[in-house]
Coordinates of C-alpha atoms in Angstrom, one line a residue:
M1 CA 35.0 -4.8 -4.2
G2 CA 34.8 -1.4 -5.8
V3 CA 35.7 1.8 -3.8
G4 CA 37.7 1.2 -0.7
G5 CA 37.2 2.6 2.8
K6 CA 33.8 1.1 3.6
F7 CA 32.1 3.0 0.8
W8 CA 28.8 1.2 1.2
D9 CA 28.6 2.4 4.8
L10 CA 28.8 6.0 3.6
L11 CA 25.8 5.4 1.2
K12 CA 23.7 3.2 3.5
P13 CA 21.8 6.1 5.2
Y14 CA 20.4 7.1 1.8
A15 CA 19.2 3.6 0.8
R16 CA 15.6 3.0 0.0
H17 CA 13.9 -0.1 1.4
E18 CA 11.8 -1.7 -1.3
G19 CA 9.5 -4.6 -1.3
P20 CA 9.3 -7.6 -3.7
D21 CA 6.9 -5.8 -6.1
F22 CA 9.5 -3.2 -6.8
L23 CA 11.1 -5.3 -9.5
R24 CA 8.0 -6.7 -11.0
E25 CA 8.0 -6.3 -14.8
K26 CA 11.3 -4.4 -14.6
R27 CA 14.5 -5.2 -16.5
V28 CA 17.4 -5.8 -14.2
A29 CA 21.1 -6.2 -15.1
V30 CA 22.8 -8.9 -13.0
D31 CA 26.5 -9.1 -12.5
L32 CA 27.0 -12.9 -12.9
S33 CA 30.5 -12.9 -11.5
Y34 CA 29.1 -11.4 -8.3
W35 CA 26.8 -14.4 -7.9
I36 CA 29.6 -16.9 -8.4
V37 CA 32.2 -15.2 -6.3
Q38 CA 29.8 -14.4 -3.4
H39 CA 29.8 -18.0 -2.2
E40 CA 33.4 -19.0 -2.3
T41 CA 32.9 -21.1 0.8
A42 CA 30.1 -23.1 -0.9
I43 CA 32.3 -23.6 -3.9
K44 CA 35.1 -25.1 -1.7
A45 CA 32.7 -27.4 0.1
T46 CA 33.5 -31.0 -0.9
R47 CA 30.0 -32.3 -0.4
V48 CA 28.5 -29.8 -2.9
R49 CA 28.6 -30.7 -6.6
K50 CA 29.1 -27.6 -8.7
P51 CA 27.4 -25.1 -6.4
H52 CA 27.8 -22.3 -9.0
L53 CA 25.3 -24.1 -11.2
R54 CA 22.9 -24.8 -8.3
L55 CA 23.1 -21.1 -7.2
T56 CA 22.4 -19.8 -10.7
F57 CA 19.6 -22.3 -11.2
F58 CA 17.6 -21.4 -8.1
R59 CA 18.4 -17.7 -8.1
T60 CA 17.3 -17.3 -11.7
I61 CA 14.0 -19.0 -10.9
N62 CA 13.5 -16.9 -7.7
L63 CA 14.3 -13.6 -9.5
F64 CA 12.0 -14.4 -12.4
S65 CA 9.0 -16.0 -10.6
K66 CA 9.0 -14.5 -7.1
F67 CA 10.1 -11.0 -7.9
G68 CA 8.6 -11.0 -11.4
A69 CA 11.8 -9.3 -12.8
L70 CA 13.3 -9.7 -16.3
P71 CA 17.0 -10.4 -15.7
V72 CA 19.8 -9.5 -18.1
F73 CA 23.0 -11.3 -17.2
V74 CA 26.4 -9.7 -17.8
V75 CA 29.7 -11.5 -17.7
D76 CA 33.2 -10.1 -17.5
G77 CA 35.3 -9.7 -20.5
T78 CA 39.1 -9.2 -20.6
P79 CA 40.1 -7.4 -17.4
S80 CA 42.0 -4.2 -17.5
P81 CA 45.8 -4.5 -16.8
L82 CA 45.2 -1.9 -14.1
K83 CA 43.3 -4.5 -12.1
S84 CA 46.0 -7.1 -12.2
K85 CA 47.2 -6.4 -8.6
A86 CA 43.7 -6.3 -7.2
R87 CA 42.9 -9.6 -9.0
I88 CA 46.0 -11.3 -7.5
A89 CA 45.1 -10.0 -4.0
R90 CA 41.6 -11.5 -4.4
F91 CA 43.1 -14.9 -5.4
F92 CA 45.2 -14.9 -2.2
R93 CA 42.5 -13.6 0.1
F94 CA 42.1 -16.8 2.1
S95 CA 45.7 -18.0 1.9
G96 CA 47.0 -15.7 4.6
V97 CA 49.7 -14.2 2.3
D98 CA 50.3 -10.5 2.6
V99 CA 50.1 -9.1 -0.9
S100 CA 50.1 -5.4 0.0
G101 CA 53.7 -5.0 -1.3
L102 CA 53.4 -7.5 -4.1
P103 CA 54.8 -6.0 -7.3
V104 CA 53.0 -6.6 -10.6
A105 CA 55.3 -7.1 -13.5
E106 CA 54.8 -5.3 -16.8
G107 CA 52.9 -7.4 -19.3
V108 CA 51.3 -9.6 -16.7
S109 CA 48.7 -12.0 -18.2
A110 CA 45.2 -10.4 -18.1
E111 CA 43.4 -13.8 -18.6
R112 CA 41.1 -14.9 -15.9
N113 CA 41.7 -18.0 -13.7
K114 CA 40.8 -21.1 -15.8
T115 CA 38.7 -22.6 -13.1
F116 CA 36.7 -19.5 -12.7
L117 CA 36.2 -19.1 -16.4
K118 CA 34.9 -22.7 -16.6
C119 CA 32.4 -21.9 -13.8
V120 CA 31.2 -18.8 -15.7
Q121 CA 30.9 -20.7 -19.0
E122 CA 28.8 -23.5 -17.4
C123 CA 26.5 -20.8 -15.9
V124 CA 26.2 -19.1 -19.2
E125 CA 25.1 -22.4 -20.8
L126 CA 22.5 -22.9 -18.1
L127 CA 21.2 -19.3 -18.5
E128 CA 20.9 -19.7 -22.3
L129 CA 18.9 -22.9 -21.8
F130 CA 16.6 -20.8 -19.5
G131 CA 16.1 -18.4 -22.4
M132 CA 17.8 -15.5 -20.5
P133 CA 19.7 -12.8 -22.4
V134 CA 23.5 -12.9 -21.7
L135 CA 25.8 -10.1 -22.6
K136 CA 29.6 -10.0 -22.4
A137 CA 31.4 -6.8 -21.4
N138 CA 34.6 -5.5 -22.9
G139 CA 36.0 -5.3 -19.4
E140 CA 34.2 -5.3 -16.0
A141 CA 30.7 -6.6 -15.8
E142 CA 29.5 -3.9 -13.5
A143 CA 30.6 -1.3 -16.0
L144 CA 28.3 -2.7 -18.7
C145 CA 25.5 -3.1 -16.1
A146 CA 25.9 0.6 -15.3
Q147 CA 26.0 1.6 -18.9
L148 CA 22.7 -0.3 -19.6
N149 CA 21.1 1.4 -16.6
A150 CA 22.4 4.9 -17.7
K151 CA 21.1 4.4 -21.2
G152 CA 17.7 3.2 -20.1
H153 CA 18.0 -0.4 -21.3
V154 CA 17.4 -1.7 -17.8
D155 CA 15.8 -0.2 -14.7
A156 CA 18.4 -1.3 -12.0
C157 CA 21.6 -3.2 -11.5
I158 CA 22.2 -6.1 -9.1
T159 CA 25.9 -6.0 -8.0
A160 CA 28.0 -5.6 -4.9
D161 CA 30.6 -3.6 -6.7
S162 CA 30.2 0.0 -5.4
D163 CA 32.1 1.4 -8.4
A164 CA 29.0 0.8 -10.5
F165 CA 28.0 4.4 -9.5
L166 CA 31.4 5.6 -10.9
F167 CA 30.5 4.0 -14.2
G168 CA 27.2 5.9 -14.4
A169 CA 24.6 3.6 -12.7
K170 CA 21.5 5.3 -11.5
C171 CA 19.9 2.5 -9.4
V172 CA 21.9 -0.3 -7.7
I173 CA 20.6 -3.2 -5.6
K174 CA 23.3 -4.7 -3.5
C175 CA 21.6 -7.8 -2.2
I176 CA 18.2 -9.5 -2.5
K177 CA 16.7 -12.0 -0.1
P178 CA 13.3 -13.2 -1.2
N179 CA 12.4 -15.5 1.7
T180 CA 12.3 -12.8 4.4
K181 CA 10.0 -10.1 5.5
E182 CA 12.8 -7.5 5.4
P183 CA 12.9 -5.3 2.4
F184 CA 16.0 -5.0 0.3
E185 CA 18.2 -2.0 0.0
C186 CA 18.0 0.0 -3.2
Y187 CA 20.5 2.9 -3.8
H188 CA 19.6 5.7 -6.2
I189 CA 22.2 8.2 -7.3
S190 CA 19.7 11.0 -7.0
D191 CA 19.3 10.3 -3.3
V192 CA 23.1 10.3 -2.9
E193 CA 23.3 13.7 -4.6
A194 CA 20.6 15.2 -2.4
G195 CA 22.0 13.8 0.8
L196 CA 25.8 14.2 0.3
G197 CA 26.0 16.6 -2.6
L198 CA 28.1 14.1 -4.5
K199 CA 27.8 13.5 -8.2
R200 CA 29.6 11.1 -10.5
K201 CA 32.9 12.9 -10.8
H202 CA 32.9 13.5 -7.0
L203 CA 32.6 9.7 -6.5
I204 CA 35.5 9.1 -8.9
A205 CA 37.7 11.6 -7.0
I206 CA 36.9 9.8 -3.7
S207 CA 37.8 6.5 -5.3
L208 CA 41.1 7.9 -6.4
L209 CA 41.9 9.3 -3.0
V210 CA 40.9 6.2 -0.9
G211 CA 41.7 3.5 -3.4
N212 CA 39.7 1.2 -5.7
D213 CA 40.0 -2.1 -7.6
H214 CA 42.5 -0.6 -10.0
D215 CA 44.6 1.3 -7.4
L216 CA 44.5 -0.4 -4.0
N217 CA 46.5 2.2 -2.1
G218 CA 45.1 5.6 -3.1
V219 CA 46.7 8.5 -1.4
Q220 CA 48.5 7.6 1.8
G221 CA 47.0 9.2 4.9
I222 CA 43.6 10.1 3.4
G223 CA 40.6 8.0 4.5
L224 CA 37.0 8.1 3.4
E225 CA 35.9 10.8 5.8
K226 CA 38.8 13.1 4.9
A227 CA 38.3 12.5 1.2
L228 CA 34.5 13.2 1.5
R229 CA 35.2 16.5 3.2
F230 CA 37.8 17.5 0.6
V231 CA 35.8 16.8 -2.5
Q232 CA 32.7 18.5 -1.1
S233 CA 34.5 21.8 -1.3
F234 CA 34.6 21.7 -5.1
S235 CA 32.0 21.5 -7.8
E236 CA 31.7 18.5 -10.1
D237 CA 33.2 20.4 -13.1
E238 CA 36.3 21.4 -11.3
I239 CA 37.1 18.5 -8.9
L240 CA 39.2 16.4 -11.3
N241 CA 41.0 19.4 -12.6
Q242 CA 41.8 20.5 -9.1
L243 CA 43.4 17.1 -8.4
H244 CA 45.7 17.5 -11.4
E245 CA 46.6 21.1 -10.3
I246 CA 47.3 20.1 -6.8
S247 CA 49.4 17.1 -7.9
N248 CA 51.5 19.5 -10.1
G249 CA 52.0 21.9 -7.2
N250 CA 50.2 24.9 -8.7
S251 CA 46.7 24.7 -7.2
P252 CA 44.7 27.8 -7.7
S253 CA 42.9 27.1 -4.4
L254 CA 46.2 27.3 -2.5
Q255 CA 47.1 30.6 -4.2
I256 CA 43.7 32.1 -3.2
V257 CA 44.2 31.0 0.4
S258 CA 47.7 32.5 0.6
K259 CA 46.4 35.7 -1.0
V260 CA 43.6 36.1 1.5
V261 CA 45.9 35.5 4.4
D262 CA 48.3 38.1 3.1
E263 CA 45.6 40.7 2.7
I264 CA 44.3 40.1 6.2
M265 CA 47.8 40.4 7.7
L266 CA 49.1 43.4 5.7
C267 CA 46.0 45.6 5.4
P268 CA 46.5 48.6 7.8
D269 CA 42.8 49.3 8.1
E270 CA 42.1 45.8 9.4
S271 CA 45.0 45.6 11.8
P272 CA 43.2 47.5 14.7
A273 CA 40.2 45.1 14.3
R274 CA 42.5 42.1 14.5
S275 CA 44.0 43.3 17.9
K276 CA 41.8 41.7 20.5
T277 CA 40.0 44.1 22.9
S278 CA 40.9 43.8 26.6
H279 CA 38.3 41.9 28.6
C280 CA 37.4 42.0 32.3
S281 CA 38.7 39.0 34.2
F282 CA 35.6 39.1 36.5
C283 CA 32.6 39.2 34.1
G284 CA 34.4 38.3 30.9
H285 CA 33.0 41.3 28.9
P286 CA 35.0 44.0 27.1
G287 CA 36.6 46.5 29.4
S288 CA 39.0 46.5 32.5
K289 CA 38.2 45.0 35.9
R290 CA 39.0 48.4 37.5
A291 CA 36.4 50.2 35.4
H292 CA 33.8 47.5 36.0
F293 CA 34.5 47.7 39.8
K294 CA 33.5 51.3 39.8
S295 CA 30.4 50.8 37.6
S296 CA 28.9 47.7 36.0
C297 CA 29.3 47.2 32.3
E298 CA 26.5 47.4 29.7
Y299 CA 26.7 43.7 28.9
C300 CA 25.9 42.5 32.5
G301 CA 22.7 44.7 32.7
T302 CA 22.9 45.2 36.5
S303 CA 22.6 48.3 38.5
T304 CA 25.7 50.4 39.2
S305 CA 25.6 49.7 42.9
Q306 CA 25.5 45.9 42.4
G307 CA 28.4 45.7 40.0
C308 CA 29.1 43.1 37.4
T309 CA 28.2 39.4 37.6
R310 CA 30.9 36.8 37.9
K311 CA 31.3 34.9 34.6
A312 CA 30.3 31.2 34.6
E313 CA 32.6 28.3 33.9
G314 CA 33.2 27.9 30.1
F315 CA 31.9 31.4 29.4
K316 CA 32.4 32.7 25.9
C317 CA 32.1 36.4 25.1
N318 CA 29.8 37.2 22.1
C319 CA 31.1 40.7 21.4
S320 CA 32.0 41.6 17.8
S321 CA 35.7 41.4 18.5
C322 CA 35.5 37.9 20.0
N323 CA 33.2 36.6 17.2
K324 CA 35.5 37.9 14.6
D325 CA 38.5 36.3 16.3
R326 CA 36.8 32.9 16.5
K327 CA 35.8 33.0 12.8
E328 CA 39.4 33.9 11.8
K329 CA 40.8 31.0 13.9
E330 CA 38.2 28.6 12.4
Q331 CA 39.1 29.8 8.9
Q332 CA 42.8 29.4 9.6
K333 CA 42.2 25.9 10.9
H334 CA 40.3 24.9 7.8
E335 CA 43.0 26.4 5.6
N336 CA 45.8 24.6 7.4
W337 CA 43.8 21.3 7.1
H338 CA 43.2 22.0 3.4
I339 CA 47.0 22.7 2.8
K340 CA 47.9 19.4 4.6
V341 CA 45.6 17.4 2.4
C342 CA 47.0 19.1 -0.7
N343 CA 50.5 18.4 0.4
K344 CA 49.7 14.7 0.8
I345 CA 48.2 14.6 -2.7
S346 CA 51.2 16.5 -4.2
T347 CA 53.6 14.0 -2.8
E348 CA 51.8 11.0 -4.3
P349 CA 53.5 9.9 -7.6
N350 CA 51.5 9.5 -10.8
F351 CA 48.4 10.9 -9.2
P352 CA 45.7 11.1 -10.4
N353 CA 45.9 8.2 -12.9
D354 CA 44.3 9.4 -16.1
D355 CA 43.7 5.9 -17.4
I356 CA 41.5 5.1 -14.4
I357 CA 39.6 8.4 -14.8
Q358 CA 39.1 7.7 -18.5
M359 CA 37.9 4.1 -17.8
Y360 CA 35.3 5.3 -15.4
L361 CA 34.0 8.1 -17.7
C362 CA 34.0 5.9 -20.8
N363 CA 30.6 4.8 -22.1
K364 CA 31.7 2.0 -24.4
H365 CA 31.8 -1.1 -22.2
G366 CA 29.9 -3.4 -24.6
N367 CA 30.0 -4.6 -28.2
F368 CA 27.2 -2.3 -29.2
T369 CA 26.6 1.4 -29.8
A370 CA 23.6 3.6 -29.1
G371 CA 22.6 3.6 -32.7
D372 CA 22.4 -0.2 -32.8
G373 CA 19.2 -0.2 -30.7
L374 CA 20.1 -3.0 -28.3
C375 CA 17.3 -5.6 -28.4
L376 CA 16.8 -7.7 -25.3
S377 CA 14.5 -10.7 -25.6
W378 CA 13.5 -13.5 -23.3
R379 CA 12.7 -17.0 -24.7
C380 CA 10.9 -19.9 -23.2
P381 CA 13.1 -22.4 -21.4
E382 CA 14.3 -25.5 -23.3
T383 CA 13.0 -27.8 -20.5
E384 CA 14.1 -31.2 -21.8
I385 CA 17.6 -30.0 -22.7
L386 CA 17.8 -28.4 -19.3
V387 CA 16.8 -31.7 -17.7
D388 CA 19.6 -33.5 -19.6
F389 CA 22.1 -30.7 -18.8
L390 CA 21.5 -30.8 -15.0
D391 CA 21.3 -34.6 -15.0
F392 CA 24.8 -34.6 -16.5
H393 CA 26.4 -31.9 -14.3
Q394 CA 24.4 -32.2 -11.1
H395 CA 23.1 -35.8 -11.2
W396 CA 19.6 -34.5 -10.4
E397 CA 16.5 -36.6 -11.2
P398 CA 14.5 -35.4 -14.2
S399 CA 11.3 -35.2 -12.0
Y400 CA 13.1 -33.0 -9.5
V401 CA 14.3 -30.5 -12.2
R402 CA 10.8 -30.3 -13.7
Q403 CA 9.2 -29.7 -10.4
R404 CA 11.6 -26.9 -9.4
M405 CA 11.2 -25.3 -12.8
L406 CA 7.4 -25.1 -12.5
P407 CA 7.2 -21.7 -10.8
M408 CA 9.1 -20.2 -13.7
L409 CA 7.0 -22.0 -16.3
S410 CA 3.8 -20.9 -14.5
T411 CA 4.9 -17.3 -14.5
I412 CA 5.6 -17.4 -18.3
Y413 CA 2.2 -19.1 -18.8
L414 CA 0.3 -16.5 -16.9
R415 CA 2.1 -13.6 -18.7
E416 CA 1.1 -15.2 -22.0
M417 CA -2.5 -15.7 -20.9
A418 CA -2.6 -12.0 -19.8
A419 CA -1.3 -10.8 -23.1
K420 CA -3.3 -13.3 -25.4
P421 CA -5.8 -15.5 -23.7
E422 CA -5.9 -18.9 -25.2
K423 CA -6.9 -22.4 -24.0
T424 CA -3.5 -23.8 -23.5
M425 CA -2.0 -26.1 -20.9
L426 CA 0.8 -25.4 -18.4
Y427 CA 3.8 -27.6 -19.0
G428 CA 1.8 -29.5 -21.6
Q429 CA -0.3 -31.4 -19.1
Y430 CA -1.7 -29.0 -16.4
V431 CA -4.7 -26.7 -16.8
F432 CA -5.9 -23.9 -14.5
D433 CA -8.5 -25.3 -12.1
S434 CA -9.3 -22.8 -9.4
I435 CA -8.0 -20.4 -6.8
Q436 CA -7.8 -22.3 -3.6
R437 CA -7.1 -19.6 -1.0
V438 CA -5.2 -16.4 -0.2
K439 CA -1.8 -17.0 1.4
I440 CA 0.4 -14.7 3.3
R441 CA 4.1 -15.6 2.8
Y442 CA 6.8 -13.5 4.4
G443 CA 4.3 -10.7 4.9
H444 CA 3.1 -10.6 1.3
Q445 CA -0.2 -11.9 -0.1
C446 CA -0.5 -14.3 -3.0
Y447 CA -2.9 -16.7 -4.4
V448 CA -2.6 -20.5 -4.0
I449 CA -3.5 -21.9 -7.5
R450 CA -4.7 -25.4 -8.2
W451 CA -3.5 -26.8 -11.5
R452 CA -5.4 -30.0 -12.6
K453 CA -3.4 -32.7 -14.3
V454 CA -5.0 -33.9 -17.5
T455 CA -4.9 -37.5 -18.6
S456 CA -1.4 -38.3 -19.7
T457 CA -1.1 -39.6 -23.3
A458 CA 1.5 -41.6 -25.1
G459 CA 4.3 -39.6 -26.4
S460 CA 3.7 -36.8 -23.9
I461 CA 6.7 -34.4 -23.5
V462 CA 6.5 -34.4 -19.7
C463 CA 6.7 -37.8 -18.1
T464 CA 4.1 -38.8 -15.5
N465 CA 5.6 -39.2 -12.0
S466 CA 4.0 -40.6 -8.9
V467 CA 3.3 -38.4 -5.9
E468 CA 5.9 -40.3 -3.9
E469 CA 8.6 -39.5 -6.4
Y470 CA 7.8 -35.8 -6.3
D471 CA 7.6 -35.7 -2.6
K472 CA 10.9 -37.5 -2.1
P473 CA 13.6 -34.8 -1.4
Q474 CA 17.0 -34.9 -3.0
E475 CA 19.4 -35.9 -0.3
E476 CA 22.2 -33.6 -1.7
I477 CA 19.9 -30.6 -1.9
V478 CA 18.6 -30.9 1.7
E479 CA 22.1 -30.8 3.0
I480 CA 23.0 -27.8 1.0
D481 CA 20.0 -25.8 2.0
E482 CA 21.2 -25.8 5.6
F483 CA 24.0 -23.3 4.9
I484 CA 23.1 -21.6 1.6
D485 CA 21.6 -18.2 2.1
H486 CA 17.9 -17.5 1.6
L487 CA 18.2 -16.4 -2.0
D488 CA 19.0 -20.0 -3.0
E489 CA 16.1 -21.6 -1.3
D490 CA 13.2 -22.5 -3.6
T491 CA 9.6 -23.2 -3.0
A492 CA 8.6 -26.4 -4.7
P493 CA 5.0 -26.8 -5.8
Q494 CA 2.9 -29.0 -3.5
I495 CA 1.2 -32.2 -4.7
H496 CA -2.4 -32.7 -3.9
V497 CA -4.5 -35.8 -4.8
D498 CA -8.3 -35.5 -4.7
D499 CA -10.7 -38.2 -6.0
E500 CA -7.9 -39.9 -7.8
C501 CA -7.0 -36.6 -9.6
C502 CA -3.6 -35.1 -9.3
F503 CA -3.3 -31.4 -8.5
L504 CA -0.4 -29.0 -8.2
L505 CA -0.5 -26.1 -5.8
T506 CA 1.7 -23.1 -6.6
D507 CA 2.0 -19.6 -5.1
E508 CA 1.3 -16.9 -7.7
N509 CA 1.2 -13.1 -7.8
M510 CA -2.3 -11.7 -7.3
E511 CA -2.1 -9.1 -10.0
L512 CA -0.8 -11.6 -12.5
I513 CA -3.6 -14.0 -11.8
R514 CA -6.1 -11.1 -12.1
S515 CA -4.7 -10.2 -15.5
A516 CA -4.7 -13.8 -16.8
F517 CA -8.0 -15.1 -15.2
P518 CA -10.2 -12.1 -14.2
E519 CA -13.4 -14.1 -14.2
D520 CA -12.0 -16.7 -11.9
V521 CA -10.8 -14.0 -9.5
E522 CA -14.2 -12.4 -9.3
R523 CA -15.8 -15.8 -8.8
F524 CA -13.4 -16.6 -6.0
W525 CA -14.0 -13.4 -4.1
H526 CA -17.8 -13.7 -4.6
E527 CA -17.8 -17.2 -3.2
K528 CA -15.6 -16.1 -0.3
E529 CA -18.1 -13.3 0.5
L530 CA -21.0 -15.7 0.4
K531 CA -19.3 -18.1 2.8
A532 CA -18.5 -15.2 5.2
S533 CA -22.1 -14.0 5.2
K534 CA -23.4 -17.5 5.9
R535 CA -20.9 -17.8 8.7
R536 CA -22.0 -14.6 10.2
K537 CA -25.7 -15.6 10.0
G538 CA -25.0 -19.0 11.5
S539 CA -23.1 -17.5 14.4
G540 CA -26.0 -15.0 14.9
F541 CA -28.5 -17.9 15.2
K542 CA -26.2 -19.8 17.5
N543 CA -25.8 -16.8 19.8
E544 CA -29.6 -16.3 20.0
G545 CA -30.2 -19.9 21.0
S546 CA -27.5 -19.9 23.6
S547 CA -28.7 -16.6 25.1
E548 CA -32.2 -18.1 25.6
K549 CA -30.9 -21.2 27.3
S550 CA -28.3 -19.6 29.5
E551 CA -29.2 -17.9 32.8
S552 CA -25.8 -16.7 33.8
P553 CA -24.4 -13.5 32.3
K554 CA -21.0 -15.2 32.1
S555 CA -22.2 -17.5 29.3
K556 CA -23.0 -14.5 26.9
R557 CA -19.7 -14.5 25.0
V558 CA -17.8 -13.2 28.1
Q559 CA -14.3 -14.6 28.4
L560 CA -13.8 -16.3 31.8
R561 CA -10.8 -15.6 33.9
L562 CA -8.2 -18.3 34.3
T563 CA -9.3 -19.1 37.9
E564 CA -13.0 -19.3 37.0
F565 CA -12.3 -21.6 34.1
Y566 CA -10.3 -24.1 36.1
R567 CA -12.7 -23.9 39.0
S568 CA -15.6 -24.9 36.8
A569 CA -13.7 -27.7 35.3
K570 CA -12.5 -29.1 38.7
V571 CA -16.0 -28.9 40.1
A572 CA -17.4 -30.9 37.2
A573 CA -14.8 -33.5 37.7
I574 CA -15.4 -33.7 41.4
H575 CA -19.2 -34.0 40.9
T576 CA -18.5 -36.9 38.5
K577 CA -16.3 -38.5 41.0
Q578 CA -19.0 -38.0 43.7
G579 CA -21.6 -39.7 41.5
D580 CA -19.3 -42.7 41.1
L581 CA -18.7 -42.9 44.8
A582 CA -22.4 -42.7 45.5
N583 CA -23.1 -45.6 43.1
N584 CA -20.5 -47.7 44.8
S585 CA -21.9 -46.8 48.2
E586 CA -25.3 -48.2 47.3
N587 CA -23.8 -51.6 46.5
Q588 CA -21.9 -51.7 49.8
E589 CA -23.5 -52.5 53.1
D590 CA -20.9 -51.0 55.2
G591 CA -22.2 -47.9 57.0
P592 CA -19.0 -45.9 57.5
S593 CA -18.5 -45.7 53.7
K594 CA -21.5 -43.3 53.5
G595 CA -19.7 -41.0 55.9
K596 CA -16.7 -41.1 53.7
N597 CA -18.8 -40.2 50.7
K598 CA -20.1 -37.1 52.6
V599 CA -16.5 -36.0 53.2
S600 CA -15.8 -36.1 49.4
S601 CA -16.8 -32.5 48.5
T602 CA -15.1 -29.3 47.6
N603 CA -13.2 -29.5 50.8
L604 CA -10.9 -32.2 49.3
P605 CA -7.2 -31.5 49.5
K606 CA -5.6 -29.8 46.6
S607 CA -3.5 -32.8 45.7
V608 CA -6.5 -35.0 45.5
R609 CA -8.4 -32.6 43.3
R610 CA -5.4 -32.3 40.9
R611 CA -5.3 -36.1 40.5
L612 CA -9.1 -36.2 39.8
L613 CA -8.7 -33.5 37.1
F614 CA -5.6 -34.6 35.2
E615 CA -5.4 -38.4 35.8

């Protein structure tokens, strides 16, 4: 989706690799349609009940709690009639029907597919219950995301539509995977400008040449590489005007090219320079072979008696005449290539499409203006209504929904405590107990927090559930997690029971915990330092005692070799076996048995010693 011709591959060398903390406390515009369409295979799976709701549920929690972002969701409005053909091709993508030559009748219905609209509406209801801001675009969702980013309302856009740059986006995140050590790719338009020299209008010109969602074909015979080379020869201010001029057949660039060629061909002063000087066939330098046979040329640098040096294979003369001739040929080659591209553009009917250009350059993709001062706010989730909503649509147990929502609720709680410390409870029945330990998850550190459950009272909003009920996995969810990507997996809080008290263990951001509970963080690190010092002292005393008792230098914290280790173990086992045999020999009166006992020594066969050690 977006610009054709593998446009993302062109931008990939200029992507930044950011970690999970890049989005913390940043506003991010999310193309909701991209989330829903991305998993068409999951939507078609018969064993999944409304996967679009499940994807939106877990992705929103992950984006809000794990990444610490403040998402703003944008949905598509009425699509442009220009996109009718692209939309039909997308609907028939998996049907095997060739829609390349499918005509689109005038006045075709611009309404979305009813099934898709129903999925979007259900996701919007879910997000509103989460308390997330949801905006509706006039046309394409990525256009409004780009406008919000360009105006400074959000810091980045999450979309797979590459034409977000054409709408004016400054920072685009193509895909996020939280449960992996790999950083995600973040594309900045400033890096693209510095690396390729392309600005917004250059990108629009490339999309017109190679095709986009609104014009699938583009210009026949022009690919991404050729379009890139062509637009780089013009500045941003003149590229779109040049396309109009070339299409009309009166391109100033072509007139300049023909004028330069005529001047070079007709100027009498330059005609002698254009005639190539004769070169020696033996050494390859200017001059005749007969003259060089008599005396060596100045380019070879040899004595007169030795003569010139035979030229090597693939030799190229660097005299002024040859250099000028090569430059003229290269210039002529470039001019011929430029003329061929211009001829292809001029033969394309209705090119360029002014409606597409105006749509990309327009900055009114939402139902607000710059003077309105767009106000984005995030509310607390309506937990109990969410439980009923997911119970109706997904048939999920209330306890399961509450447990999965806890990471989001804990993030909101910690932000409120950091802004205004008050003695409140998480979820109405859990209070901050302590920091259990530091955990490294997917290469990033976090605190494991213990939340102590207070005594449940009658009329409590949150129902008390047993540990077994929380630990019991949802059968449907376990099956889905096997093929849904990492972004949809969630980390449920762990249940811990200690002295008949119920605790919840959650993974929280270290900076957020420090802002909310600075004294507890200092106490945790102080206690950890005390334990480490005691451990060091204990290990020091232990080493001193062991050094006094030991007589062998190998016992002084020196790692034994593998052969030495197994040798000592085998000898100990053999000595034990010898003692048993000696005791048995005392109780026996038979003399030959003593002789056998003497034989049982380190000279035992290898198979016998192996049985004594491992059996």
